[in-house]
Amino acid sequence: APALIRKLMYSQAYTLSVAQLEALAASETAFWAFEYLCNTDVALDAGTLADRLGYPEKAVAAALKSLAALKLARKTTGGRYRGILVARRFLYPTDSPVTGGARARVRAHVAAMAERAGGDVARSGLIFRSTEENVRAAAADVKARLEQAQAGSVYEATEGTAIYFLDFRARRALKG
């Protein structure tokens, strides 16, 4: 089942263009407006979204116009906007010298919001000796579980829900 979930998620994936990534990286407000709309199955106006994100309404309004121009949001009736990627996985362009700086800025946007919104919900880490093959296999298992968690996403901002960022990486600390 995990392989089937992964296949379905990636078959429906949308790859952001470099221009779209650069625009999201350039503005923390635009990045979080985009993320919120991707995780909400409701059209929202700038004022409502500003309240939910904690940014000034004027900045959110400008971000929404930018997202619409980049085809990352769609303007609906009453000055509201809807995400075009609700319930779809989106992928950043391949990491390269061209996109590396933008990806770093996006990571900074995530870290800043996580700090403002309450920090870590759960955290753990291990240091152990193993083979790279074993660690890569374990990382693949963790990635599959994270994708299963994402597949169970809800798209309504109701009591008890939030937008979470799950991050995992395995790094070599010492050789030999």
PDB file of N, CA and C in Angstrom, residues 55-98:
ATOM      1  N   TYR A  55      -0.012  38.056   9.066  1.00  0.00           N
ATOM      2  CA  TYR A  55       0.672  39.072   8.262  1.00  0.00           C
ATOM      3  C   TYR A  55      -0.293  40.226   8.006  1.00  0.00           C
ATOM      4  N   PRO A  56       0.223  41.409   7.663  1.00  0.00           N
ATOM      5  CA  PRO A  56      -0.659  42.535   7.350  1.00  0.00           C
ATOM      6  C   PRO A  56      -1.523  42.231   6.114  1.00  0.00           C
ATOM      7  N   GLU A  57      -2.764  42.690   6.153  1.00  0.00           N
ATOM      8  CA  GLU A  57      -3.693  42.428   5.056  1.00  0.00           C
ATOM      9  C   GLU A  57      -3.171  42.958   3.723  1.00  0.00           C
ATOM     10  N   LYS A  58      -2.554  44.119   3.738  1.00  0.00           N
ATOM     11  CA  LYS A  58      -2.025  44.711   2.500  1.00  0.00           C
ATOM     12  C   LYS A  58      -0.953  43.808   1.883  1.00  0.00           C
ATOM     13  N   ALA A  59      -0.093  43.249   2.707  1.00  0.00           N
ATOM     14  CA  ALA A  59       0.955  42.347   2.205  1.00  0.00           C
ATOM     15  C   ALA A  59       0.352  41.062   1.649  1.00  0.00           C
ATOM     16  N   VAL A  60      -0.673  40.549   2.323  1.00  0.00           N
ATOM     17  CA  VAL A  60      -1.338  39.331   1.854  1.00  0.00           C
ATOM     18  C   VAL A  60      -2.066  39.600   0.540  1.00  0.00           C
ATOM     19  N   ALA A  61      -2.711  40.761   0.417  1.00  0.00           N
ATOM     20  CA  ALA A  61      -3.401  41.103  -0.831  1.00  0.00           C
ATOM     21  C   ALA A  61      -2.413  41.148  -1.993  1.00  0.00           C
ATOM     22  N   ALA A  62      -1.267  41.751  -1.771  1.00  0.00           N
ATOM     23  CA  ALA A  62      -0.236  41.811  -2.818  1.00  0.00           C
ATOM     24  C   ALA A  62       0.279  40.407  -3.149  1.00  0.00           C
ATOM     25  N   ALA A  63       0.460  39.586  -2.125  1.00  0.00           N
ATOM     26  CA  ALA A  63       0.933  38.210  -2.339  1.00  0.00           C
ATOM     27  C   ALA A  63      -0.089  37.417  -3.152  1.00  0.00           C
ATOM     28  N   LEU A  64      -1.360  37.578  -2.854  1.00  0.00           N
ATOM     29  CA  LEU A  64      -2.402  36.853  -3.593  1.00  0.00           C
ATOM     30  C   LEU A  64      -2.421  37.256  -5.063  1.00  0.00           C
ATOM     31  N   LYS A  65      -2.258  38.530  -5.347  1.00  0.00           N
ATOM     32  CA  LYS A  65      -2.189  38.986  -6.747  1.00  0.00           C
ATOM     33  C   LYS A  65      -0.990  38.365  -7.452  1.00  0.00           C
ATOM     34  N   SER A  66       0.130  38.315  -6.752  1.00  0.00           N
ATOM     35  CA  SER A  66       1.338  37.708  -7.313  1.00  0.00           C
ATOM     36  C   SER A  66       1.127  36.221  -7.581  1.00  0.00           C
ATOM     37  N   LEU A  67       0.518  35.527  -6.621  1.00  0.00           N
ATOM     38  CA  LEU A  67       0.252  34.092  -6.800  1.00  0.00           C
ATOM     39  C   LEU A  67      -0.678  33.853  -7.989  1.00  0.00           C
ATOM     40  N   ALA A  68      -1.685  34.700  -8.156  1.00  0.00           N
ATOM     41  CA  ALA A  68      -2.601  34.547  -9.285  1.00  0.00           C
ATOM     42  C   ALA A  68      -1.862  34.778 -10.602  1.00  0.00           C
ATOM     43  N   ALA A  69      -0.992  35.778 -10.639  1.00  0.00           N
ATOM     44  CA  ALA A  69      -0.222  36.053 -11.858  1.00  0.00           C
ATOM     45  C   ALA A  69       0.697  34.893 -12.214  1.00  0.00           C
ATOM     46  N   LEU A  70       1.174  34.185 -11.206  1.00  0.00           N
ATOM     47  CA  LEU A  70       2.066  33.036 -11.415  1.00  0.00           C
ATOM     48  C   LEU A  70       1.302  31.725 -11.620  1.00  0.00           C
ATOM     49  N   LYS A  71      -0.027  31.806 -11.638  1.00  0.00           N
ATOM     50  CA  LYS A  71      -0.894  30.626 -11.809  1.00  0.00           C
ATOM     51  C   LYS A  71      -0.757  29.648 -10.641  1.00  0.00           C
ATOM     52  N   LEU A  72      -0.529  30.196  -9.428  1.00  0.00           N
ATOM     53  CA  LEU A  72      -0.454  29.379  -8.220  1.00  0.00           C
ATOM     54  C   LEU A  72      -1.695  29.547  -7.356  1.00  0.00           C
ATOM     55  N   ALA A  73      -2.555  30.462  -7.731  1.00  0.00           N
ATOM     56  CA  ALA A  73      -3.842  30.679  -7.077  1.00  0.00           C
ATOM     57  C   ALA A  73      -4.790  31.215  -8.145  1.00  0.00           C
ATOM     58  N   ARG A  74      -6.079  31.060  -7.865  1.00  0.00           N
ATOM     59  CA  ARG A  74      -7.095  31.509  -8.815  1.00  0.00           C
ATOM     60  C   ARG A  74      -8.043  32.451  -8.081  1.00  0.00           C
ATOM     61  N   LYS A  75      -8.287  33.612  -8.690  1.00  0.00           N
ATOM     62  CA  LYS A  75      -9.227  34.563  -8.098  1.00  0.00           C
ATOM     63  C   LYS A  75     -10.638  34.077  -8.369  1.00  0.00           C
ATOM     64  N   THR A  76     -11.458  34.080  -7.321  1.00  0.00           N
ATOM     65  CA  THR A  76     -12.856  33.664  -7.453  1.00  0.00           C
ATOM     66  C   THR A  76     -13.732  34.886  -7.200  1.00  0.00           C
ATOM     67  N   THR A  77     -14.947  34.683  -6.810  1.00  0.00           N
ATOM     68  CA  THR A  77     -15.861  35.797  -6.568  1.00  0.00           C
ATOM     69  C   THR A  77     -15.581  36.484  -5.234  1.00  0.00           C
ATOM     70  N   GLY A  78     -15.999  37.723  -5.136  1.00  0.00           N
ATOM     71  CA  GLY A  78     -15.906  38.447  -3.869  1.00  0.00           C
ATOM     72  C   GLY A  78     -14.494  38.748  -3.429  1.00  0.00           C
ATOM     73  N   GLY A  79     -13.545  38.831  -4.373  1.00  0.00           N
ATOM     74  CA  GLY A  79     -12.162  39.131  -4.015  1.00  0.00           C
ATOM     75  C   GLY A  79     -11.462  38.004  -3.282  1.00  0.00           C
ATOM     76  N   ARG A  80     -12.002  36.808  -3.400  1.00  0.00           N
ATOM     77  CA  ARG A  80     -11.394  35.647  -2.734  1.00  0.00           C
ATOM     78  C   ARG A  80     -10.494  34.896  -3.708  1.00  0.00           C
ATOM     79  N   TYR A  81      -9.594  34.098  -3.118  1.00  0.00           N
ATOM     80  CA  TYR A  81      -8.651  33.306  -3.899  1.00  0.00           C
ATOM     81  C   TYR A  81      -8.697  31.863  -3.437  1.00  0.00           C
ATOM     82  N   ARG A  82      -8.486  30.980  -4.376  1.00  0.00           N
ATOM     83  CA  ARG A  82      -8.459  29.544  -4.103  1.00  0.00           C
ATOM     84  C   ARG A  82      -7.125  28.995  -4.630  1.00  0.00           C
ATOM     85  N   GLY A  83      -6.552  28.072  -3.883  1.00  0.00           N
ATOM     86  CA  GLY A  83      -5.330  27.425  -4.335  1.00  0.00           C
ATOM     87  C   GLY A  83      -5.614  26.507  -5.511  1.00  0.00           C
ATOM     88  N   ILE A  84      -4.684  26.424  -6.447  1.00  0.00           N
ATOM     89  CA  ILE A  84      -4.875  25.532  -7.591  1.00  0.00           C
ATOM     90  C   ILE A  84      -4.325  24.135  -7.321  1.00  0.00           C
ATOM     91  N   LEU A  85      -3.606  23.987  -6.226  1.00  0.00           N
ATOM     92  CA  LEU A  85      -2.969  22.700  -5.937  1.00  0.00           C
ATOM     93  C   LEU A  85      -3.516  22.042  -4.675  1.00  0.00           C
ATOM     94  N   VAL A  86      -4.754  22.326  -4.319  1.00  0.00           N
ATOM     95  CA  VAL A  86      -5.351  21.719  -3.128  1.00  0.00           C
ATOM     96  C   VAL A  86      -5.367  20.211  -3.318  1.00  0.00           C
ATOM     97  N   ALA A  87      -4.889  19.512  -2.315  1.00  0.00           N
ATOM     98  CA  ALA A  87      -4.849  18.044  -2.290  1.00  0.00           C
ATOM     99  C   ALA A  87      -3.916  17.467  -3.353  1.00  0.00           C
ATOM    100  N   ARG A  88      -3.035  18.273  -3.896  1.00  0.00           N
ATOM    101  CA  ARG A  88      -2.040  17.769  -4.854  1.00  0.00           C
ATOM    102  C   ARG A  88      -0.650  17.994  -4.284  1.00  0.00           C
ATOM    103  N   ARG A  89       0.212  17.090  -4.529  1.00  0.00           N
ATOM    104  CA  ARG A  89       1.605  17.234  -4.135  1.00  0.00           C
ATOM    105  C   ARG A  89       2.271  18.164  -5.133  1.00  0.00           C
ATOM    106  N   PHE A  90       3.088  19.062  -4.647  1.00  0.00           N
ATOM    107  CA  PHE A  90       3.873  19.870  -5.572  1.00  0.00           C
ATOM    108  C   PHE A  90       5.342  19.674  -5.259  1.00  0.00           C
ATOM    109  N   LEU A  91       6.140  19.787  -6.290  1.00  0.00           N
ATOM    110  CA  LEU A  91       7.574  19.544  -6.180  1.00  0.00           C
ATOM    111  C   LEU A  91       8.326  20.804  -6.558  1.00  0.00           C
ATOM    112  N   TYR A  92       9.416  21.044  -5.857  1.00  0.00           N
ATOM    113  CA  TYR A  92      10.289  22.149  -6.226  1.00  0.00           C
ATOM    114  C   TYR A  92      11.173  21.708  -7.383  1.00  0.00           C
ATOM    115  N   PRO A  93      11.639  22.666  -8.211  1.00  0.00           N
ATOM    116  CA  PRO A  93      12.583  22.300  -9.267  1.00  0.00           C
ATOM    117  C   PRO A  93      13.829  21.657  -8.649  1.00  0.00           C
ATOM    118  N   THR A  94      14.486  20.830  -9.414  1.00  0.00           N
ATOM    119  CA  THR A  94      15.679  20.123  -8.954  1.00  0.00           C
ATOM    120  C   THR A  94      16.679  21.094  -8.344  1.00  0.00           C
ATOM    121  N   ASP A  95      17.292  20.683  -7.238  1.00  0.00           N
ATOM    122  CA  ASP A  95      18.290  21.519  -6.579  1.00  0.00           C
ATOM    123  C   ASP A  95      19.473  21.719  -7.519  1.00  0.00           C
ATOM    124  N   SER A  96      19.858  22.954  -7.684  1.00  0.00           N
ATOM    125  CA  SER A  96      20.972  23.299  -8.566  1.00  0.00           C
ATOM    126  C   SER A  96      21.524  24.641  -8.113  1.00  0.00           C
ATOM    127  N   PRO A  97      22.637  25.068  -8.711  1.00  0.00           N
ATOM    128  CA  PRO A  97      23.136  26.404  -8.359  1.00  0.00           C
ATOM    129  C   PRO A  97      22.095  27.501  -8.606  1.00  0.00           C
ATOM    130  N   VAL A  98      21.211  27.288  -9.579  1.00  0.00           N
ATOM    131  CA  VAL A  98      20.175  28.266  -9.884  1.00  0.00           C
ATOM    132  C   VAL A  98      19.111  28.297  -8.788  1.00  0.00           C
TER     133      VAL A  98
END
